[in-house]
XYZ file of C-alpha atoms in Angstrom:
719
model
C 36.826 31.422 13.695
C 33.131 32.351 14.186
C 30.372 29.971 15.291
C 28.825 29.619 11.837
C 32.114 28.480 10.288
C 32.710 26.019 13.119
C 29.217 24.638 12.751
C 29.640 24.250 9.002
C 32.964 22.426 9.465
C 31.355 19.965 11.885
C 28.480 19.297 9.504
C 30.911 18.831 6.620
C 32.998 16.378 8.650
C 29.841 14.453 9.520
C 28.928 14.256 5.827
C 32.435 13.072 4.874
C 32.509 10.381 7.571
C 29.051 9.192 6.533
C 30.088 9.046 2.879
C 33.261 7.046 3.688
C 31.195 4.625 5.806
C 28.725 4.146 2.947
C 31.634 3.579 0.533
C 33.168 0.986 2.863
C 29.878 -0.897 3.150
C 29.430 -0.755 -0.636
C 32.869 -2.235 -1.306
C 32.362 -4.884 1.370
C 29.144 -5.943 -0.360
C 30.457 -5.668 -3.913
C 31.091 -9.415 -4.299
C 27.629 -10.131 -2.906
C 26.112 -7.810 -5.503
C 27.924 -9.601 -8.355
C 26.979 -12.993 -6.937
C 23.297 -12.037 -6.662
C 23.363 -10.643 -10.186
C 24.859 -13.882 -11.494
C 22.330 -16.003 -9.598
C 19.534 -13.907 -11.082
C 20.882 -14.602 -14.591
C 21.210 -18.322 -13.878
C 17.649 -18.453 -12.589
C 16.398 -16.654 -15.686
C 18.339 -19.061 -17.931
C 16.751 -21.999 -16.149
C 13.306 -20.486 -16.508
C 13.839 -19.836 -20.229
C 15.123 -23.384 -20.764
C 12.187 -24.987 -18.982
C 9.690 -22.793 -20.818
C 11.240 -23.629 -24.195
C 11.524 -27.340 -23.358
C 7.953 -27.604 -22.101
C 6.735 -25.487 -24.999
C 8.101 -27.924 -27.538
C 6.640 -30.878 -25.641
C 3.221 -29.202 -25.410
C 3.360 -28.508 -29.161
C 4.067 -32.173 -29.774
C 1.306 -33.135 -27.341
C -1.183 -31.183 -29.448
C 0.243 -32.686 -32.658
C -0.010 -36.313 -31.550
C -3.771 -36.002 -31.228
C -4.085 -34.762 -34.810
C -1.737 -37.446 -36.216
C -3.358 -40.129 -34.104
C -6.813 -39.328 -35.467
C -5.359 -39.497 -38.985
C -3.743 -42.899 -38.357
C -6.962 -44.311 -36.834
C -8.814 -43.716 -40.110
C -6.593 -46.257 -41.896
C -6.491 -48.906 -39.172
C -8.470 -52.054 -39.828
C -9.890 -54.690 -37.524
C -6.436 -56.166 -36.876
C -2.873 -55.284 -37.859
C -2.412 -58.924 -38.921
C -4.999 -58.401 -41.681
C -4.275 -54.763 -42.584
C -4.123 -54.036 -46.293
C -0.781 -53.064 -47.798
C -2.284 -49.805 -49.061
C -3.389 -48.690 -45.568
C -0.128 -49.907 -44.007
C 1.867 -47.837 -46.500
C -0.223 -44.744 -45.723
C 0.319 -45.174 -41.946
C 4.077 -45.804 -42.224
C 4.464 -42.855 -44.592
C 2.576 -40.629 -42.130
C 4.924 -41.699 -39.306
C 7.993 -41.251 -41.498
C 6.930 -37.720 -42.428
C 6.265 -36.945 -38.772
C 9.691 -38.252 -37.672
C 11.447 -36.171 -40.329
C 9.458 -32.982 -39.684
C 11.064 -32.323 -36.302
C 14.748 -31.667 -35.830
C 14.805 -33.372 -32.426
C 15.391 -37.129 -32.490
C 12.247 -39.093 -31.687
C 10.261 -42.024 -33.019
C 6.542 -42.543 -33.580
C 4.766 -45.902 -33.412
C 1.392 -47.549 -32.850
C 0.686 -50.555 -30.561
C -2.515 -52.521 -31.100
C -4.574 -53.539 -28.053
C -5.828 -56.880 -29.384
C -2.520 -58.455 -30.510
C 0.247 -56.279 -29.038
C 1.604 -55.837 -32.580
C 2.767 -52.424 -33.748
C 3.559 -50.180 -36.674
C 6.355 -47.617 -36.977
C 7.800 -45.628 -39.893
C 9.529 -48.781 -41.243
C 6.556 -51.121 -41.136
C 5.100 -53.865 -38.938
C 6.531 -54.647 -35.483
C 6.016 -57.508 -33.082
C 6.604 -57.866 -29.368
C 10.175 -59.097 -29.983
C 10.937 -55.861 -31.844
C 9.842 -53.867 -28.812
C 11.645 -56.098 -26.352
C 8.511 -56.390 -24.208
C 4.744 -56.274 -24.391
C 4.119 -52.510 -24.350
C 0.498 -53.042 -23.397
C 1.727 -53.649 -19.818
C 3.408 -50.244 -19.563
C 1.752 -47.603 -17.346
C 1.694 -44.991 -20.101
C -0.221 -47.425 -22.340
C -2.847 -48.072 -19.673
C -3.206 -44.368 -18.861
C -3.638 -43.422 -22.514
C -6.294 -46.096 -22.882
C -8.323 -44.775 -19.935
C -7.941 -41.016 -20.344
C -8.746 -40.614 -24.066
C -6.394 -37.593 -24.019
C -2.671 -37.312 -24.826
C -0.449 -38.046 -21.814
C 3.208 -37.338 -21.050
C 5.329 -39.784 -19.058
C 7.986 -38.858 -16.541
C 11.551 -39.041 -17.928
C 13.140 -42.531 -18.137
C 16.016 -44.294 -19.910
C 15.195 -45.923 -23.251
C 15.820 -49.704 -23.221
C 17.371 -49.875 -26.687
C 19.485 -46.696 -26.770
C 20.046 -46.040 -23.061
C 19.139 -42.395 -23.678
C 16.838 -40.407 -21.378
C 13.480 -39.824 -22.975
C 9.777 -39.236 -22.429
C 6.814 -40.850 -24.148
C 3.763 -38.992 -25.486
C 0.801 -41.331 -25.929
C -2.732 -41.043 -27.274
C -5.423 -43.730 -27.200
C -7.101 -44.344 -30.582
C -10.787 -45.190 -30.863
C -13.072 -45.968 -33.777
C -16.790 -45.823 -33.116
C -16.132 -46.010 -29.341
C -14.036 -49.152 -29.782
C -10.514 -48.893 -28.344
C -7.970 -49.821 -31.051
C -4.610 -49.159 -29.423
C -2.119 -46.424 -28.515
C -0.261 -44.061 -30.830
C 3.028 -42.831 -29.235
C 6.112 -40.655 -29.645
C 9.398 -41.382 -27.846
C 11.228 -38.032 -27.500
C 14.927 -38.092 -26.601
C 15.551 -35.267 -24.130
C 19.319 -35.012 -24.560
C 18.992 -33.924 -28.167
C 16.184 -31.551 -27.257
C 18.222 -29.991 -24.449
C 21.313 -29.565 -26.644
C 19.225 -27.920 -29.346
C 17.732 -25.490 -26.848
C 21.067 -24.647 -25.228
C 22.606 -23.976 -28.656
C 19.691 -21.689 -29.523
C 19.449 -19.799 -26.213
C 22.921 -19.573 -24.686
C 26.625 -19.380 -25.340
C 29.275 -21.556 -23.648
C 29.134 -19.720 -20.306
C 26.666 -22.161 -18.754
C 26.555 -25.858 -18.024
C 23.005 -27.217 -18.307
C 21.807 -30.369 -16.518
C 18.369 -32.008 -16.331
C 17.933 -34.026 -13.131
C 14.998 -36.318 -12.385
C 13.408 -35.621 -8.981
C 14.809 -38.769 -7.432
C 18.272 -37.248 -7.823
C 19.079 -39.386 -10.855
C 20.962 -37.458 -13.553
C 19.310 -37.674 -16.974
C 21.300 -35.300 -19.128
C 24.982 -34.521 -18.378
C 26.369 -31.417 -20.027
C 29.166 -33.120 -21.934
C 27.926 -36.702 -21.942
C 30.187 -37.343 -18.957
C 28.820 -38.517 -15.621
C 31.911 -37.389 -13.711
C 32.428 -33.640 -13.225
C 32.435 -31.290 -10.215
C 28.950 -29.908 -10.895
C 27.436 -33.406 -10.824
C 29.313 -34.151 -7.602
C 27.915 -30.973 -6.035
C 24.375 -31.859 -7.138
C 24.721 -35.370 -5.666
C 26.272 -34.125 -2.425
C 23.593 -31.494 -1.826
C 20.622 -33.380 -3.297
C 18.837 -33.967 0.006
C 18.935 -30.251 0.898
C 17.935 -29.286 -2.652
C 14.935 -31.625 -2.680
C 13.854 -30.313 0.760
C 14.089 -26.689 -0.471
C 16.783 -25.838 2.073
C 19.052 -24.555 -0.708
C 18.131 -22.136 -3.464
C 21.460 -22.449 -5.216
C 24.850 -24.216 -5.025
C 28.215 -22.497 -4.678
C 31.726 -23.925 -4.463
C 35.351 -23.234 -5.387
C 36.586 -24.982 -8.537
C 39.428 -27.337 -7.576
C 41.459 -26.618 -10.723
C 41.533 -22.845 -11.171
C 40.019 -21.795 -7.798
C 37.234 -19.854 -9.527
C 33.953 -19.254 -7.734
C 31.270 -21.449 -9.305
C 27.542 -20.926 -8.779
C 24.653 -23.147 -9.794
C 20.897 -22.620 -9.650
C 17.924 -24.853 -10.372
C 14.340 -24.489 -11.528
C 11.480 -26.989 -11.275
C 9.578 -28.495 -14.195
C 6.271 -29.944 -12.996
C 5.611 -31.326 -16.475
C 8.764 -33.463 -16.438
C 8.931 -33.961 -12.664
C 12.533 -32.756 -12.978
C 14.854 -29.897 -12.148
C 16.968 -27.963 -14.647
C 20.376 -26.838 -13.317
C 22.609 -24.090 -14.717
C 26.229 -23.578 -13.645
C 28.543 -20.754 -14.700
C 31.653 -22.122 -16.431
C 33.949 -19.231 -15.596
C 34.683 -16.991 -12.651
C 32.101 -14.270 -12.132
C 34.493 -12.094 -10.067
C 37.075 -10.379 -12.274
C 39.634 -8.796 -9.924
C 40.848 -6.187 -12.420
C 37.308 -5.151 -13.210
C 36.550 -5.004 -9.503
C 39.561 -2.766 -8.791
C 38.637 -0.437 -11.669
C 35.096 -0.074 -10.367
C 36.307 0.574 -6.818
C 38.628 3.302 -8.141
C 35.730 4.861 -10.015
C 33.629 4.744 -6.849
C 36.403 6.472 -4.884
C 36.620 9.295 -7.451
C 32.842 9.674 -7.523
C 32.773 9.752 -3.717
C 35.383 12.512 -3.598
C 33.352 14.599 -6.055
C 30.191 13.856 -4.068
C 31.852 15.005 -0.843
C 32.828 18.291 -2.474
C 29.289 18.785 -3.756
C 27.839 17.927 -0.333
C 30.087 20.521 1.308
C 28.869 23.103 -1.208
C 25.229 22.167 -0.562
C 25.925 22.252 3.166
C 27.374 25.732 2.801
C 24.279 26.835 0.860
C 21.903 25.418 3.455
C 23.612 26.951 6.480
C 24.625 30.289 4.998
C 22.421 31.268 2.057
C 19.058 29.723 3.066
C 19.234 30.779 6.702
C 20.260 34.300 5.835
C 17.262 34.589 3.468
C 14.605 33.159 5.802
C 15.854 34.764 8.982
C 14.417 31.881 11.032
C 16.344 29.315 13.036
C 15.353 25.611 12.806
C 13.269 23.748 15.399
C 16.250 21.958 16.949
C 17.819 25.348 17.689
C 14.603 26.464 19.394
C 14.778 23.510 21.801
C 18.443 24.223 22.588
C 17.814 27.931 23.123
C 14.959 27.227 25.552
C 17.376 25.186 27.643
C 20.041 27.897 27.482
C 17.634 30.735 28.327
C 16.344 28.834 31.362
C 19.772 29.282 33.005
C 19.849 33.091 32.769
C 16.325 34.576 32.516
C 13.471 34.536 34.985
C 10.454 35.056 32.732
C 9.795 34.794 29.009
C 6.929 34.771 26.528
C 6.756 32.309 23.638
C 4.648 33.185 20.620
C 3.338 30.442 18.321
C 2.135 31.816 14.983
C 0.501 29.263 12.694
C -1.299 29.381 9.319
C -4.573 27.540 9.921
C -5.606 27.113 6.291
C -2.218 26.164 4.817
C -3.453 22.690 3.789
C -6.271 24.224 1.772
C -3.979 26.812 0.168
C -1.647 24.033 -0.954
C -4.525 21.892 -2.264
C -6.191 24.756 -4.161
C -3.173 26.632 -5.531
C -0.355 24.070 -5.553
C 3.053 23.823 -3.873
C 4.667 26.652 -5.835
C 2.172 29.312 -4.738
C 2.032 27.806 -1.239
C 5.817 28.310 -0.893
C 5.420 31.937 -1.953
C 2.652 32.396 0.619
C 5.000 31.073 3.310
C 7.806 33.416 2.190
C 5.407 36.351 2.177
C 4.083 35.462 5.613
C 7.591 34.970 6.997
C 8.529 38.440 5.743
C 5.470 39.842 7.510
C 6.525 38.235 10.800
C 10.086 39.529 10.384
C 8.784 43.058 9.875
C 6.990 42.840 13.230
C 9.721 41.114 15.251
C 13.103 42.568 14.416
C 15.158 40.408 16.837
C 16.082 37.540 14.460
C 18.138 35.712 17.093
C 14.930 34.505 18.762
C 12.794 33.681 15.679
C 12.290 30.042 14.692
C 10.643 27.983 11.964
C 9.046 25.310 14.160
C 7.231 23.417 11.395
C 6.002 24.039 7.842
C 3.062 26.135 9.030
C 4.201 27.300 12.475
C 6.682 30.033 13.432
C 7.793 30.801 16.971
C 9.298 33.836 18.654
C 10.949 33.844 22.075
C 10.434 37.210 23.810
C 12.713 37.920 26.747
C 10.672 41.033 27.581
C 6.940 40.572 27.927
C 4.661 42.350 25.499
C 2.210 44.925 26.736
C -1.495 44.410 26.130
C -1.581 47.111 23.441
C 1.334 45.478 21.632
C -0.346 42.052 21.723
C -3.580 43.504 20.283
C -1.629 45.230 17.503
C 0.253 42.025 16.539
C -2.906 39.916 16.592
C -4.800 42.418 14.429
C -1.954 42.776 11.924
C -1.386 39.029 11.439
C -4.977 37.794 11.585
C -6.124 40.221 8.899
C -3.229 39.452 6.585
C -3.952 38.949 2.889
C -1.524 38.436 0.051
C -1.711 38.600 -3.729
C 0.384 36.049 -5.623
C 0.170 35.537 -9.393
C -3.197 37.339 -9.543
C -4.579 35.159 -6.715
C -5.965 37.024 -3.699
C -5.203 34.660 -0.823
C -6.513 35.182 2.678
C -4.356 33.741 5.432
C -6.144 32.578 8.575
C -3.870 32.732 11.579
C -3.682 31.188 15.017
C -1.591 33.058 17.589
C -0.717 31.509 20.909
C 1.127 33.322 23.692
C 2.569 31.195 26.502
C 3.894 32.874 29.655
C 6.612 30.937 31.518
C 8.149 31.991 34.846
C 11.649 31.194 36.097
C 10.764 28.002 37.990
C 8.675 26.614 35.141
C 11.351 27.577 32.631
C 14.012 25.559 34.460
C 11.765 22.557 34.911
C 10.371 22.364 31.382
C 13.765 22.402 29.640
C 13.706 20.688 26.246
C 10.590 18.692 27.160
C 8.518 21.788 26.375
C 6.926 21.034 22.981
C 5.257 24.021 21.383
C 3.414 21.877 18.842
C 1.194 20.563 21.656
C -0.301 24.035 21.937
C -0.750 24.499 18.227
C -2.295 21.057 17.639
C -4.831 21.617 20.410
C -6.164 24.835 18.950
C -5.823 24.507 15.184
C -8.814 22.150 15.107
C -11.055 24.688 16.847
C -12.457 28.100 15.932
C -9.993 29.683 18.327
C -7.595 32.148 16.696
C -5.858 33.579 19.754
C -4.886 32.434 23.242
C -2.872 34.033 26.033
C -2.149 31.333 28.605
C 0.243 30.547 31.456
C 2.439 27.486 31.176
C 1.113 26.074 34.474
C -2.422 26.057 33.038
C -1.172 24.127 30.028
C 0.384 21.525 32.327
C -2.871 21.311 34.289
C -4.805 20.859 31.048
C -2.412 18.120 29.914
C -2.957 16.314 33.236
C -6.731 16.487 32.816
C -6.391 15.228 29.250
C -4.265 12.302 30.444
C -6.985 11.272 32.900
C -9.612 11.366 30.159
C -7.297 9.497 27.781
C -6.859 6.747 30.384
C -10.662 6.488 30.699
C -10.970 6.248 26.912
C -8.277 3.564 26.532
C -9.802 1.532 29.361
C -13.241 1.765 27.717
C -11.813 0.573 24.410
C -10.002 -2.351 26.044
C -13.109 -3.359 28.027
C -15.410 -2.947 25.008
C -17.483 -0.182 26.643
C -17.720 1.989 23.525
C -21.375 1.717 22.477
C -23.652 3.326 19.851
C -26.562 5.676 20.621
C -29.170 6.645 18.028
C -30.840 10.011 17.330
C -33.578 10.507 14.729
C -33.266 12.948 11.821
C -36.671 14.129 10.606
C -37.948 15.489 7.308
C -39.313 18.849 8.509
C -41.902 18.974 5.710
C -43.413 15.500 6.114
C -42.404 14.962 9.781
C -41.244 11.473 8.831
C -37.980 10.008 10.109
C -35.435 10.134 7.295
C -32.552 8.430 9.081
C -30.782 7.934 12.420
C -27.403 9.373 13.338
C -25.229 6.874 15.191
C -23.395 8.542 18.086
C -20.624 7.319 20.347
C -21.036 6.931 24.098
C -18.759 5.559 26.812
C -20.490 3.282 29.290
C -19.280 3.833 32.841
C -21.351 1.855 35.300
C -24.941 2.988 34.843
C -23.871 6.254 33.233
C -23.140 7.017 29.598
C -20.438 9.650 29.104
C -20.765 12.231 26.337
C -18.236 11.711 23.533
C -16.765 15.225 23.784
C -13.866 15.733 24.595
C -13.022 12.035 24.182
C -13.331 12.246 20.382
C -10.744 15.063 20.266
C -8.384 12.956 22.380
C -9.036 9.911 20.196
C -8.073 11.882 17.100
C -4.930 13.284 18.703
C -3.826 9.818 19.876
C -4.722 7.826 16.721
C -7.577 5.931 18.404
C -10.433 7.344 16.348
C -10.260 4.722 13.588
C -10.670 1.824 16.018
C -13.594 3.624 17.713
C -15.367 4.475 14.443
C -15.093 0.905 13.182
C -16.297 -0.567 16.492
C -19.347 1.779 16.574
C -20.113 0.878 12.954
C -19.965 -2.848 13.627
C -22.115 -2.704 16.774
C -24.710 -0.398 15.194
C -25.107 -2.650 12.154
C -25.488 -5.714 14.398
C -28.305 -3.846 16.173
C -29.814 -2.853 12.798
C -29.925 -6.489 11.728
C -31.816 -7.331 14.940
C -34.538 -4.667 14.679
C -34.683 -4.022 10.927
C -35.023 -7.391 9.232
C -36.177 -5.803 5.968
C -33.194 -3.380 5.943
C -35.252 -0.184 5.531
C -33.667 2.115 8.141
C -30.906 4.549 7.112
C -27.982 4.978 9.531
C -25.558 7.938 9.427
C -22.073 7.373 10.853
C -19.526 10.013 11.852
C -16.115 9.553 10.232
C -13.200 11.801 11.155
C -11.394 13.548 8.303
C -8.127 12.566 9.975
C -8.583 8.830 9.310
C -9.601 9.563 5.719
C -5.991 10.457 4.925
C -5.620 6.676 4.720
C -7.115 5.840 1.314
C -7.891 2.304 2.532
C -10.091 3.391 5.454
C -13.375 3.580 3.534
C -12.597 0.128 2.122
C -12.446 -1.187 5.703
C -15.816 0.451 6.420
C -17.291 -0.978 3.232
C -16.023 -4.460 4.164
C -17.938 -4.298 7.474
C -21.114 -3.099 5.711
C -20.854 -5.954 3.210
C -20.172 -8.509 5.959
C -23.327 -7.408 7.783
C -25.284 -7.671 4.505
C -26.569 -4.067 4.671
C -27.673 -2.194 1.541
C -25.150 0.494 0.653
C -27.872 3.106 0.054
C -28.863 2.763 3.732
C -25.459 4.039 4.888
C -24.508 7.737 5.162
C -20.998 8.847 6.124
C -20.906 12.174 8.005
C -17.429 13.662 7.531
C -16.245 15.556 10.605
C -12.954 17.404 11.115
C -12.710 18.099 7.390
C -9.705 20.363 7.945
C -7.687 17.251 8.850
C -7.961 15.868 5.301
C -4.546 16.482 3.767
C -5.341 15.933 0.076
C -8.896 17.081 -0.661
C -8.700 16.261 -4.391
C -7.620 12.689 -3.692
C -10.393 12.379 -1.099
C -12.992 13.791 -3.517
C -12.017 11.165 -6.111
C -12.312 8.436 -3.483
C -15.765 9.703 -2.466
C -16.925 9.615 -6.078
C -15.919 5.946 -6.314
C -18.004 5.140 -3.224
C -20.945 7.167 -4.538
C -20.979 4.847 -7.555
C -21.727 2.042 -5.064
C -24.699 4.075 -3.718
C -23.065 5.222 -0.473
C -24.029 8.773 0.562
C -21.895 11.457 2.241
C -22.643 14.433 4.447
C -20.448 17.417 5.360
C -20.825 17.787 9.137
C -20.542 20.977 11.273
C -20.898 23.200 8.204
C -20.219 26.895 8.848
C -17.500 26.392 11.473
C -13.785 26.314 10.818
C -12.030 27.724 7.796
C -12.739 24.957 5.329
C -16.524 24.805 4.944
C -17.046 26.672 1.672
C -13.889 25.170 0.204
C -15.112 21.634 0.907
C -18.593 22.440 -0.395
C -17.002 23.407 -3.741
C -14.768 20.373 -4.003
C -16.595 17.493 -2.306
C -19.631 15.909 -3.945
C -21.766 15.485 -0.819
C -25.458 14.480 -0.575
C -26.188 16.262 2.710
C -24.875 19.411 4.396
C -25.339 19.537 8.171
C -25.426 23.128 9.492
C -23.545 23.416 12.763
C -25.777 23.640 15.839
C -24.047 26.804 17.097
C -25.900 28.719 14.352
C -29.238 26.985 14.969
C -29.706 26.982 18.735
C -30.066 30.786 18.992
C -31.242 31.508 15.452
C -34.362 33.313 16.717
C -32.330 35.541 19.056
C -29.299 36.252 16.882
C -30.102 38.037 13.639
C -26.567 37.524 12.339
C -26.916 33.747 12.656
C -30.251 33.904 10.843
C -28.659 35.614 7.841
C -25.706 33.216 7.895
C -27.995 30.179 7.875
C -30.014 31.652 4.998
C -26.778 32.037 3.025
C -25.765 28.445 3.794
C -29.148 27.113 2.644
C -28.913 29.094 -0.609
C -25.402 27.808 -1.244
C -26.501 24.233 -0.614
C -29.424 24.609 -3.003
C -27.071 25.988 -5.654
C -25.022 22.802 -5.332
C -28.213 20.658 -5.144
C -27.330 19.431 -1.659
C -29.903 18.570 1.027
C -29.577 20.529 4.305
C -29.823 19.268 7.883
C -30.171 21.536 10.931
C -29.003 20.183 14.279
C -29.661 21.487 17.841
C -33.403 22.008 17.242
C -34.420 22.318 20.902
C -37.916 23.808 20.728
C -40.915 24.393 18.471
C -39.915 27.991 17.637
C -36.550 26.872 16.243
C -38.277 24.025 14.387
C -40.670 26.440 12.669
C -37.859 28.844 11.718
C -35.827 25.996 10.239
C -38.826 24.938 8.179
C -39.447 28.510 6.959
C -35.824 28.824 5.827
C -36.289 25.829 3.505
C -34.015 23.457 5.432
C -34.848 19.869 4.504
C -34.188 17.900 7.691
C -33.975 18.548 11.410
C -32.239 16.963 14.385
C -32.306 17.852 18.053
C -33.916 17.228 21.445
C -37.256 18.669 20.262
C -37.448 15.864 17.677
C -35.660 13.014 19.443
C -33.055 12.554 22.172
C -30.105 10.176 21.672
C -30.814 6.772 23.159
C -29.356 3.302 23.319
C -32.361 1.902 21.452
C -34.463 3.303 18.617
C -37.865 4.371 19.872
C -40.908 3.260 17.920
C -42.640 6.247 16.279
């Protein structure tokens, strides 16, 4: 049995064991799933009941105002002296109202002056009511509010039924006449709603918030559900329980009950299932179905596993990353020296953004084929990440061979679906001797090399492993300095003027980062690179922004100065980052048009189209954007085409020797022409003397920045 078959068997067994474990957990939680589903239905039933109940009451609340106004028109100075004609009209109105609604209720009027009343049958006195209704709270509230009111539920004196009273104070020419009321009997309303909304699966109870039962499901005050409500009432009222569950004493079924609050009635509506929610036969059938489905799934997983480990690997010819780490460890036991090649596509993110995933995959396949044609020993070729391939060479390459490989890969172009795509490559060669090879073992992470150099212009390195370790140590020291500065709040803003080269007026100030160390101020590079690699750049950018705007508020009371802030493309992969920046600007009460965002490290932006849309939204709020370090890296022209920027800052490496390097002069001319075509203002940095300043002006560049104009300083100098 060969190694591939053994490996596939082990993977298949792992998949089977995982599937069985998932199946076991699913079955173990099956009852819980049914229970939660039932509770969800009970909660929805309660919600529907309350909404329907309150809806009817609110309808009646609106109606009582209309009827009350009608009744008040026929009331005279006193009920004792009311004419028969008006009395008949009022009683007929109440009779029609009582008959118009299919829920039992009664309407009546109680006069303020005498305490006498009128209902649908005629005149009433205090003896008819059983008490002087003018002393009731609902009467007094209706009198004072001049709006319909709804009482909390109570038991009717005459019928003993739970009810509520809707009341409305009647006035005539600002004189209070009395109160027009409806008594609504909730039991009949509840039964009507339950009949309309549900079948016999649920028991419905309305419980007043003192724990007093108002509406039993069957008119009986003695059943298990009521006992459970009473027993658990204290926990229910304190919100310690969301539902009630118990085993029915008679048939041992599992019973669940849920409740829902009605603020209008100051009550809770309870629903209980009347039958068992766990059907054992149904459960067994479903478990059997799950078993069959799991068996089929296992077979399919084995087939997919076979495809992954046999078909896909045989096509690509590259081993996975985990195999690379294992092979490094194995090789360290037998070989003395090796070379590791890291081959990475620098502009893969842009290819994917511009052409889509389908073409990007074809580019990768094409590039992989190119690598395979150069390195024929497939046993030591690895796919380290989506854009990085590695090759372990047990025999070191000669200088001529290295030059040939670099030239062949770095000049590689491919044509896919009529698209001519240029692939920009980074190649890193790491030399490791026997001692280093044994010590590094699996801790050796190739991606550290690639990540360090992909963000630079560098396309090729040939380095010893010991130098990498030394570099990592130096980086750790600088990272410790940076973290300490952040913790001690020693990250501070410096300001450098940007001048209009035609008018020689200051257009804006770029806000730069410095690290305060005693009396010294450390330059931000290479700390910014470390901050980006270690996810510290967002905190630094936001701190610089906040401090700079505090300073602006001190020296620029009229808010006239424009500040430009550097923002790393890496943090812009978080769509919420610019919202955080905007929140700080708003909190400091700074005009949006006085803020410019200079986007650095544009190659770190993963989804340029999404970012461009986000920028457009911020432009609507008058924020301005600048593409920084234009001309360096592989993404400049691509970003110029896709990002709607206001400024384009030409990288200082082209400006500082523009009068001595004819090639740079032509390149800058081309950049200026491109910017003008896109109607974008240009900024030249690194203007260090008058000769450079004059050349920049002659080329038609709009703004300048550099030591000749202004040096960065902690405070803005008066001009």
